[in-house]
Coordinates of C-alpha atoms in Angstrom, one line a residue:
Chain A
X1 CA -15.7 16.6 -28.7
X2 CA -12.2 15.9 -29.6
X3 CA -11.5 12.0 -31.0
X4 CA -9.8 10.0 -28.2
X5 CA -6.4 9.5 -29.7
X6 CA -3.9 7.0 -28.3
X7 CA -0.8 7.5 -27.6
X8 CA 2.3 5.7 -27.0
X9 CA 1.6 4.8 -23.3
X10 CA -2.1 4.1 -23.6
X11 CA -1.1 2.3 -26.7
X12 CA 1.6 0.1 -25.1
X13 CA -1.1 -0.3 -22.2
X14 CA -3.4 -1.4 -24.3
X15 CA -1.6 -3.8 -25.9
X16 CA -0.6 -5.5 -22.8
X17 CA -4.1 -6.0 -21.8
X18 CA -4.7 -7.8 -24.9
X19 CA -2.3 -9.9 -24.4
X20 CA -2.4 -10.5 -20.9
X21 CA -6.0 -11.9 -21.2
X22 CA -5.2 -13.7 -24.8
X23 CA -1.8 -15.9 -23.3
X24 CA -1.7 -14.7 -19.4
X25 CA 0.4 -12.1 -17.6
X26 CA 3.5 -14.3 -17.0
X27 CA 3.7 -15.5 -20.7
X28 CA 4.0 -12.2 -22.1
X29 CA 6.8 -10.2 -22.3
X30 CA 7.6 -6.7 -23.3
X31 CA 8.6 -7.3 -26.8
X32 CA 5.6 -9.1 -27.2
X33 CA 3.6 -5.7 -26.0
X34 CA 5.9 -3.7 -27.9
X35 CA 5.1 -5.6 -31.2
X36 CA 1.4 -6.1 -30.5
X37 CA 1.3 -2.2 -30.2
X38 CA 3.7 -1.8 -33.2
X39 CA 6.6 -0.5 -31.2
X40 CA 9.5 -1.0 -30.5
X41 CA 11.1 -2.6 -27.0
X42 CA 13.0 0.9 -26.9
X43 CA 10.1 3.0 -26.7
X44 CA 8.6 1.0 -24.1
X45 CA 11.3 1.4 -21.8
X46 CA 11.2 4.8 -22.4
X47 CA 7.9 5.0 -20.6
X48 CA 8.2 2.2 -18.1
X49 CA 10.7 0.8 -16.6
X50 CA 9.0 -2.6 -16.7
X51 CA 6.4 -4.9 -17.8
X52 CA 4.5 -4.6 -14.5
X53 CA 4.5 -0.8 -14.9
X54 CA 2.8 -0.8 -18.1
X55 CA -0.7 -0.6 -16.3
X56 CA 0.2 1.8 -14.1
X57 CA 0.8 5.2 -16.3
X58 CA 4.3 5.7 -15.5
X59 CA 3.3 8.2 -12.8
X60 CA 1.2 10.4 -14.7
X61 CA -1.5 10.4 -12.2
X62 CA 1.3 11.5 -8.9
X63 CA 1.3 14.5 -10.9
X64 CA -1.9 15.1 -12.1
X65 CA -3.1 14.8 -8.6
X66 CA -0.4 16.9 -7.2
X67 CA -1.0 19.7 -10.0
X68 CA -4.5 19.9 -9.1
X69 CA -4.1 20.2 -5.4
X70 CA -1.3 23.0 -6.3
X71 CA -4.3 25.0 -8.7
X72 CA -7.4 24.9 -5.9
X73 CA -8.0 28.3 -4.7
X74 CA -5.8 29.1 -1.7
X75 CA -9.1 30.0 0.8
X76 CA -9.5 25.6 -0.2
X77 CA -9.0 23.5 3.1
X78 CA -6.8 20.5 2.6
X79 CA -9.8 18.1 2.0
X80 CA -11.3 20.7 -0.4
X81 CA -8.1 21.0 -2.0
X82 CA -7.9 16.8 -2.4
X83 CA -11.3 17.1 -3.9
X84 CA -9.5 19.4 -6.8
X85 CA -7.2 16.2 -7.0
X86 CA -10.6 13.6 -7.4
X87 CA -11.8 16.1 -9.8
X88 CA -8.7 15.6 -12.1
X89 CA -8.8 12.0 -11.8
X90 CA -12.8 12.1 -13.0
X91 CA -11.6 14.2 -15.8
X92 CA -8.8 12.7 -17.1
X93 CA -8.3 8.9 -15.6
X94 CA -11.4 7.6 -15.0
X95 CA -13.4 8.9 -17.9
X96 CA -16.6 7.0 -19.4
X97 CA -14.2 6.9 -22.7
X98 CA -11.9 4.7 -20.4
X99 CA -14.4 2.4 -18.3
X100 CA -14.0 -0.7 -20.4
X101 CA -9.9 -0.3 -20.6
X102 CA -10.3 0.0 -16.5
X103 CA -12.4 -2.5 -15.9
X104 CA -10.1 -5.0 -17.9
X105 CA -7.1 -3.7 -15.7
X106 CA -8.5 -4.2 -12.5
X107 CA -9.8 -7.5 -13.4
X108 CA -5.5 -8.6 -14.8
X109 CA -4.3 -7.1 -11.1
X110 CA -7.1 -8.6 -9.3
X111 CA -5.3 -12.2 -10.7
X112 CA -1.9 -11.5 -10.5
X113 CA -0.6 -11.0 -7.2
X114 CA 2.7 -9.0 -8.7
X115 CA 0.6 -6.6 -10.0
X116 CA -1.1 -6.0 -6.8
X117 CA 2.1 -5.5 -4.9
X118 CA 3.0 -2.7 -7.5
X119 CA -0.4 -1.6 -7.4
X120 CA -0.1 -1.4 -3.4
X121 CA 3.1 0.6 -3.8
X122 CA 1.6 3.0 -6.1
X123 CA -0.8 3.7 -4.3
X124 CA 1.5 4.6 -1.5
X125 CA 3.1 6.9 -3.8
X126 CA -0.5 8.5 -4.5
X127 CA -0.6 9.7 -0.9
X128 CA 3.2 10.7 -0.6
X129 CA 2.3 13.1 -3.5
X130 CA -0.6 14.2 -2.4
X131 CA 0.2 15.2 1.0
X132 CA 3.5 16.5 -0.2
X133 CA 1.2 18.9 -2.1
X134 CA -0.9 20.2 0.5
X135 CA 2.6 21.0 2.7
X136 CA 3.6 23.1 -0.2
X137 CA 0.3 24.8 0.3
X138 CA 1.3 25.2 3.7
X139 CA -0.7 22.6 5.3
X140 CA 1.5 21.1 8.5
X141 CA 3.0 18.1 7.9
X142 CA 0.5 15.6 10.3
X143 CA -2.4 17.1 8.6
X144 CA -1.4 16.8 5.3
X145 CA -0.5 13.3 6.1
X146 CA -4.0 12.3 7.3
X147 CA -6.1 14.2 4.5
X148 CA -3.9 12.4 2.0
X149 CA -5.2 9.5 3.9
X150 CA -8.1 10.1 3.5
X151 CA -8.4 11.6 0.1
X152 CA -6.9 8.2 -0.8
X153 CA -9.7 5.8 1.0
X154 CA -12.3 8.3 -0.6
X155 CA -10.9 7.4 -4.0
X156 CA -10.5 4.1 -3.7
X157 CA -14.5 3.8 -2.2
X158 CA -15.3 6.2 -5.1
X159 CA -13.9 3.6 -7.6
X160 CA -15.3 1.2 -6.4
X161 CA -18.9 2.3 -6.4
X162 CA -18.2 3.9 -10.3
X163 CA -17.0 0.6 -11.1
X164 CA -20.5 -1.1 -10.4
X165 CA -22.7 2.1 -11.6
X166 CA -24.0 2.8 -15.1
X167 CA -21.6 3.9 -17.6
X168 CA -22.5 7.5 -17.5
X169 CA -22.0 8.2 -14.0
X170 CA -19.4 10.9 -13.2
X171 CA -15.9 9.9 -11.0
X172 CA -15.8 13.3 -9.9
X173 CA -19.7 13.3 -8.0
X174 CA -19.1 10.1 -6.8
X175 CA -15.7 11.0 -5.2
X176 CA -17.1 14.1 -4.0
X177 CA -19.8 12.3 -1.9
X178 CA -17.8 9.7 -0.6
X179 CA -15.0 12.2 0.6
X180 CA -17.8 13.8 2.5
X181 CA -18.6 10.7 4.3
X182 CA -15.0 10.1 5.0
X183 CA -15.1 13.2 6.7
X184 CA -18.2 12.9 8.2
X185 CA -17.1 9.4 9.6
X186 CA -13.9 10.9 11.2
X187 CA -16.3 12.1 14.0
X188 CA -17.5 8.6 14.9
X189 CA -14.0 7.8 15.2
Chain B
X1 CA 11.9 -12.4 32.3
X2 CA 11.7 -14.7 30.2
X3 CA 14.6 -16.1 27.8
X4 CA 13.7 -14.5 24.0
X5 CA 13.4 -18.2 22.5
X6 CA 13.9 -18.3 18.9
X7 CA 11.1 -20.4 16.9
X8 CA 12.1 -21.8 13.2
X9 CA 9.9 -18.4 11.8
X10 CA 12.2 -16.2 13.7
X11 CA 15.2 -18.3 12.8
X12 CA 14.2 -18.3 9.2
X13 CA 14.0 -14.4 9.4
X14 CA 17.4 -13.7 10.9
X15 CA 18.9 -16.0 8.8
X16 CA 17.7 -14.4 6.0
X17 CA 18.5 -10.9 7.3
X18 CA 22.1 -12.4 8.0
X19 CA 22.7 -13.6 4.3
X20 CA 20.8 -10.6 2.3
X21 CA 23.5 -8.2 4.1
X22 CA 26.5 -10.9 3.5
X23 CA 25.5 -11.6 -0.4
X24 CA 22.3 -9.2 -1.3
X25 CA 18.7 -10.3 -1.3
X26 CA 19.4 -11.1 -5.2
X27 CA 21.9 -13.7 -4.5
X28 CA 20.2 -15.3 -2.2
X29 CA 18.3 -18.5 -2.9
X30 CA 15.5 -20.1 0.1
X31 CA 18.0 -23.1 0.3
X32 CA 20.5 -20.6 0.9
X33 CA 18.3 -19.3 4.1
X34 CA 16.9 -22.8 5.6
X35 CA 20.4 -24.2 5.5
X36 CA 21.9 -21.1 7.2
X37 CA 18.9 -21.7 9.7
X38 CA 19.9 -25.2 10.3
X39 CA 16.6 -26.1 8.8
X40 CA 15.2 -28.2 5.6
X41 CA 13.6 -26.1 2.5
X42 CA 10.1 -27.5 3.4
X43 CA 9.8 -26.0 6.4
X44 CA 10.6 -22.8 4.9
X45 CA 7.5 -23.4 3.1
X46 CA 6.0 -24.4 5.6
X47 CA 5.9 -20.7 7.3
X48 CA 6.5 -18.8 3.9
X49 CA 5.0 -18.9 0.5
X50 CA 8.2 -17.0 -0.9
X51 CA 11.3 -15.6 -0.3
X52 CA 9.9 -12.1 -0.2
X53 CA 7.5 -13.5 2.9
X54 CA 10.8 -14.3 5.3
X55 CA 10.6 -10.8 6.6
X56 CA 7.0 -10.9 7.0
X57 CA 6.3 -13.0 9.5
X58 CA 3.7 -15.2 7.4
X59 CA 0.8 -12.7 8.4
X60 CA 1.0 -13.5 12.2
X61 CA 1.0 -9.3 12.5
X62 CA -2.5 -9.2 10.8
X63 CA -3.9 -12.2 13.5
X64 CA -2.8 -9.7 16.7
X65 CA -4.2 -6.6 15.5
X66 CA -7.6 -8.3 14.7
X67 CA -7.1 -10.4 18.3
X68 CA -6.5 -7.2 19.9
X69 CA -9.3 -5.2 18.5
X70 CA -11.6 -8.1 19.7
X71 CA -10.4 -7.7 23.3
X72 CA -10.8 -4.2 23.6
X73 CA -13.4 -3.4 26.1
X74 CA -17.2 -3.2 24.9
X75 CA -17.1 0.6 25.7
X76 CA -13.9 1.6 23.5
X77 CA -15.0 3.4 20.2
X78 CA -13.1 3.0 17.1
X79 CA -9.8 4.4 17.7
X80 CA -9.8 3.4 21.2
X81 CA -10.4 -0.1 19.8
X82 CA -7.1 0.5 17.9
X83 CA -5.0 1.9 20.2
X84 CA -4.9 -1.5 21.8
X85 CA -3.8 -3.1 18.6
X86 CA -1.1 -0.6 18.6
X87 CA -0.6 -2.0 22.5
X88 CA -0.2 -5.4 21.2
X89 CA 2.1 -4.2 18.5
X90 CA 3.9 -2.4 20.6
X91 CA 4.0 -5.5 23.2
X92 CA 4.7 -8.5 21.0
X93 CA 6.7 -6.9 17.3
X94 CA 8.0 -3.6 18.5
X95 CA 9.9 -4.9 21.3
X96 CA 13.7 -3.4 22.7
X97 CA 14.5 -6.8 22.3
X98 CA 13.7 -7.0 18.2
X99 CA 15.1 -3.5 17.7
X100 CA 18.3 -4.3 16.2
X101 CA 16.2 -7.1 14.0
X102 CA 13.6 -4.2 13.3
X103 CA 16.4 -1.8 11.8
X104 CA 18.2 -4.0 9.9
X105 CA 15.2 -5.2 8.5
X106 CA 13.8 -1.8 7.2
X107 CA 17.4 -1.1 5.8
X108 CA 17.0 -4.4 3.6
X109 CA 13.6 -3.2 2.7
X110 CA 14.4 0.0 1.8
X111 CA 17.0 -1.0 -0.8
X112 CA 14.9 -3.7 -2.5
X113 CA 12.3 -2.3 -4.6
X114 CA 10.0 -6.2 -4.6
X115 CA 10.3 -6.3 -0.8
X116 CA 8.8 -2.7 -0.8
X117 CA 5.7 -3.9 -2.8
X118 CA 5.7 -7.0 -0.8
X119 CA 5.1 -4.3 2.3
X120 CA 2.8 -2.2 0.9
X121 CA 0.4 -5.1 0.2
X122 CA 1.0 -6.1 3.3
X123 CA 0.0 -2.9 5.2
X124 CA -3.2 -2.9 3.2
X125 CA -3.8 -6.6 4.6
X126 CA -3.0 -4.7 8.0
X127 CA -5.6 -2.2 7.6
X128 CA -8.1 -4.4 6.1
X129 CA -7.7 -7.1 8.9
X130 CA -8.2 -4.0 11.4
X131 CA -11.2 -2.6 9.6
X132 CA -12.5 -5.9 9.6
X133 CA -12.4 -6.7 13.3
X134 CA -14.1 -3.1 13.9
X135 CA -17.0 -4.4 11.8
X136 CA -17.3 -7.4 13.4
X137 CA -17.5 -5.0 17.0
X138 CA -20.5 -3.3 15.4
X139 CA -18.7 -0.7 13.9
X140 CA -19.9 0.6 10.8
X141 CA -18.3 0.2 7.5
X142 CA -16.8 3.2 6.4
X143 CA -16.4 4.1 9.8
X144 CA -14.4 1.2 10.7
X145 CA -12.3 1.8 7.3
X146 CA -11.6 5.5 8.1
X147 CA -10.8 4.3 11.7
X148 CA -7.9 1.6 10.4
X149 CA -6.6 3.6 7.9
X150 CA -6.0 6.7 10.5
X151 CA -4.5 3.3 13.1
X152 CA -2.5 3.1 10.0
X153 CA -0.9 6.3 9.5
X154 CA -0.4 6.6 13.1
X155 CA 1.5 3.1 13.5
X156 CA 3.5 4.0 10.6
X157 CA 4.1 7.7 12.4
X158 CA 5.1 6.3 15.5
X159 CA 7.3 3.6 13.7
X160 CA 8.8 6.4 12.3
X161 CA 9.3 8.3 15.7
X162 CA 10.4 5.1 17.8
X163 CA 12.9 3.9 15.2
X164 CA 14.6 7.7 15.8
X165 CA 14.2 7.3 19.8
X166 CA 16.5 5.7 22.5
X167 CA 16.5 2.0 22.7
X168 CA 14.2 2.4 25.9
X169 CA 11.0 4.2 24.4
X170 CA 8.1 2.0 25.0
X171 CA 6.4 2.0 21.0
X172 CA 2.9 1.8 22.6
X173 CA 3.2 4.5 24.2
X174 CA 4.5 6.6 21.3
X175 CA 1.7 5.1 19.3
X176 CA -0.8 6.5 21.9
X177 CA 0.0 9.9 21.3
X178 CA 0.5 9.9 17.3
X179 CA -2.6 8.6 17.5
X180 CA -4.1 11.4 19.3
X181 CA -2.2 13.7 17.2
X182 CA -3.6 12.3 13.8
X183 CA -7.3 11.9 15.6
X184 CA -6.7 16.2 16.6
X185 CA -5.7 16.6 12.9
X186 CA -8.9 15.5 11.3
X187 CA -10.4 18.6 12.9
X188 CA -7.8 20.8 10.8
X189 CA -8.7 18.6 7.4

C-alpha cells in the first residue's frame, strides 16, 4: 500500500484541528492554521474560502459522490446508483487511515454551532449533487430528489454506526446495509 | 375573521425584514431592529438568541409540527401522521395572509450566505422534531426518520410549488399531493 501523503488541504485541515482543540475554534484564525501547517494565508484561500470551510474539503466530496453515481452501470436503479456514491465515500473519505482525523472533526462541529450550520448547508449541497446526478442519468426530477434523500439519511445512519464500530469495519458495507433498510422502511411509510 | 394581530415576535421579524432590504442584513445591528419595532433590545433576546434567529421564528415551527403529529388520529401511519403537520403548516405559517412576508423573506435568505446555514440547521431541527414525535407514536426509528425526511422534501416541494402559484392556493393542499407524489416515487427508487 501506497504511504498516506498529505496534501495542502488535508494539511491545512489538520492543522486547524490541532489548533482548534489546543486554543478553541473562535481563537484561531487562518493565519494561525496557515503557519501551524507551514503555509501561507494565500494558499489557504486558495482552497477555502474560509476558516469554517477548512473542515469541510472544499467540495471534494459533491464531486466525488457525483462522479461515482455518473460511473455505475447504466442497468443501476437510482438507489443502486447512490450506493456507487457510499462506495466512493468508504473508499476515499471515510477510510480507517482517516478515523481518528474524523472523529476529532465531528467532535470540533459537534461544539461549535457555526460549524454545524455550514455543516447543515453542506450537507444540503450533498443531495443537490447527488440528485443532480441521477437526472443526468435520466432519472425524473421527483425521483431523483427523494433517492438523494434517502442516499443522504443512509449515509448519515452509516456514519454514525462506523463511528461507534471497531476500527476495521468498512464505510462501504455499513452504508450498503443501512441504505437497504432505508429502502425497506419506505414501505412502512 | 379574525384581525391578523401582530405579537412583538412578528413585529421583530418585519422589522427586521423592513431594515435588511433598506440597509442590508450586514448593516444592520439588533438595536437597529428592536428600535424600528418600537421595542427594547431585551426583548429581542427575549424571543431570539441572534440576529440570524429574527426570521426564524425562535423554533415555534418545530413545536406545531411535533403538536400536530401528536394529534393525528391513532390509525394514521407515518406519512399520514405528517401530512397533518404539513396541515398545520399550511394553516398557521403558510398563510395568504404571510405571503408577501414569506417572499420577501426567502429573497433575504437567499442572498445571505449565514442566514442560509442558519436554515439549513434549522430544517434538520424540523425533521428531527418530526421524527421524534413519530417515535413517540410508536413508530419505529428509522422508519420514523425515513418518514420526516420524505415530509421534508415534500414541504420543501410544495413550498417550492406554492411560492410559484396564485395568491389563493391553499399550501396544505399542495402539500397533500407532493406528498403523494414523493411517497409514489419511492416505488421508482
Amino acid at each position: 500500500m501506497a504511504r498516506w501523503e498529505p496534501n495542502a488541504a488535508e494539511r491545512l485541515a489538520h492543522a486547524a484541528l490541532e489548533l482548534f482543540a489546543e486554543r478553541g475554534y473562535e481563537n484561531t484564525t487562518v493565519i494561525d492554521i496557515a503557519q501551524r501547517a507551514g503555509l501561507g494565508k494565500s494558499t489557504f484561500f486558495r482552497h477555502f474560502q474560509d476558516k469554517r470551510e477548512v473542515l469541510f474539503g472544499g467540495g471534494t466530496m459533491n464531486a466525488l459522490l457525483a462522479e461515482a453515481i455518473a460511473a455505475a452501470p447504466a442497468t443501476a436503479g437510482p438507489l443502486e446508483a447512490v450506493a456507487h456514491a457510499l462506495d466512493a465515500a468508504g473508499g476515499e473519505v471515510f477510510t480507517p487511515a482517516r478515523r481518528e482525523f474524523i472523529a476529532r472533526r465531528q467532535a470540533v462541529i459537534a461544539a461549535n454551532p457555526e460549524l454545524q450550520e455550514r455543516e447543515a448547508l453542506k450537507n444540503l449541497a450533498l443531495i443537490a449533487s447527488m440528485a443532480d446526478a441521477l437526472k443526468r442519468r435520466g432519472v425524473a426530477d421527483l425521483t431523483a430528489r427523494v433517492a438523494a434523500e434517502l442516499g443522504a439519511l443512509a449515509s448519515t445512519i452509516a456514519f454514525e454506526r462506523w463511528s461507534r464500530t471497531a476500527a476495521e469495519d468498512d464505510f462501504s458495507e455499513i452504508a450498503r446495509q443501512a441504505l437497504d433498510e432505508v429502502r425497506a422502511s419506505t414501505a412502512f411509510c
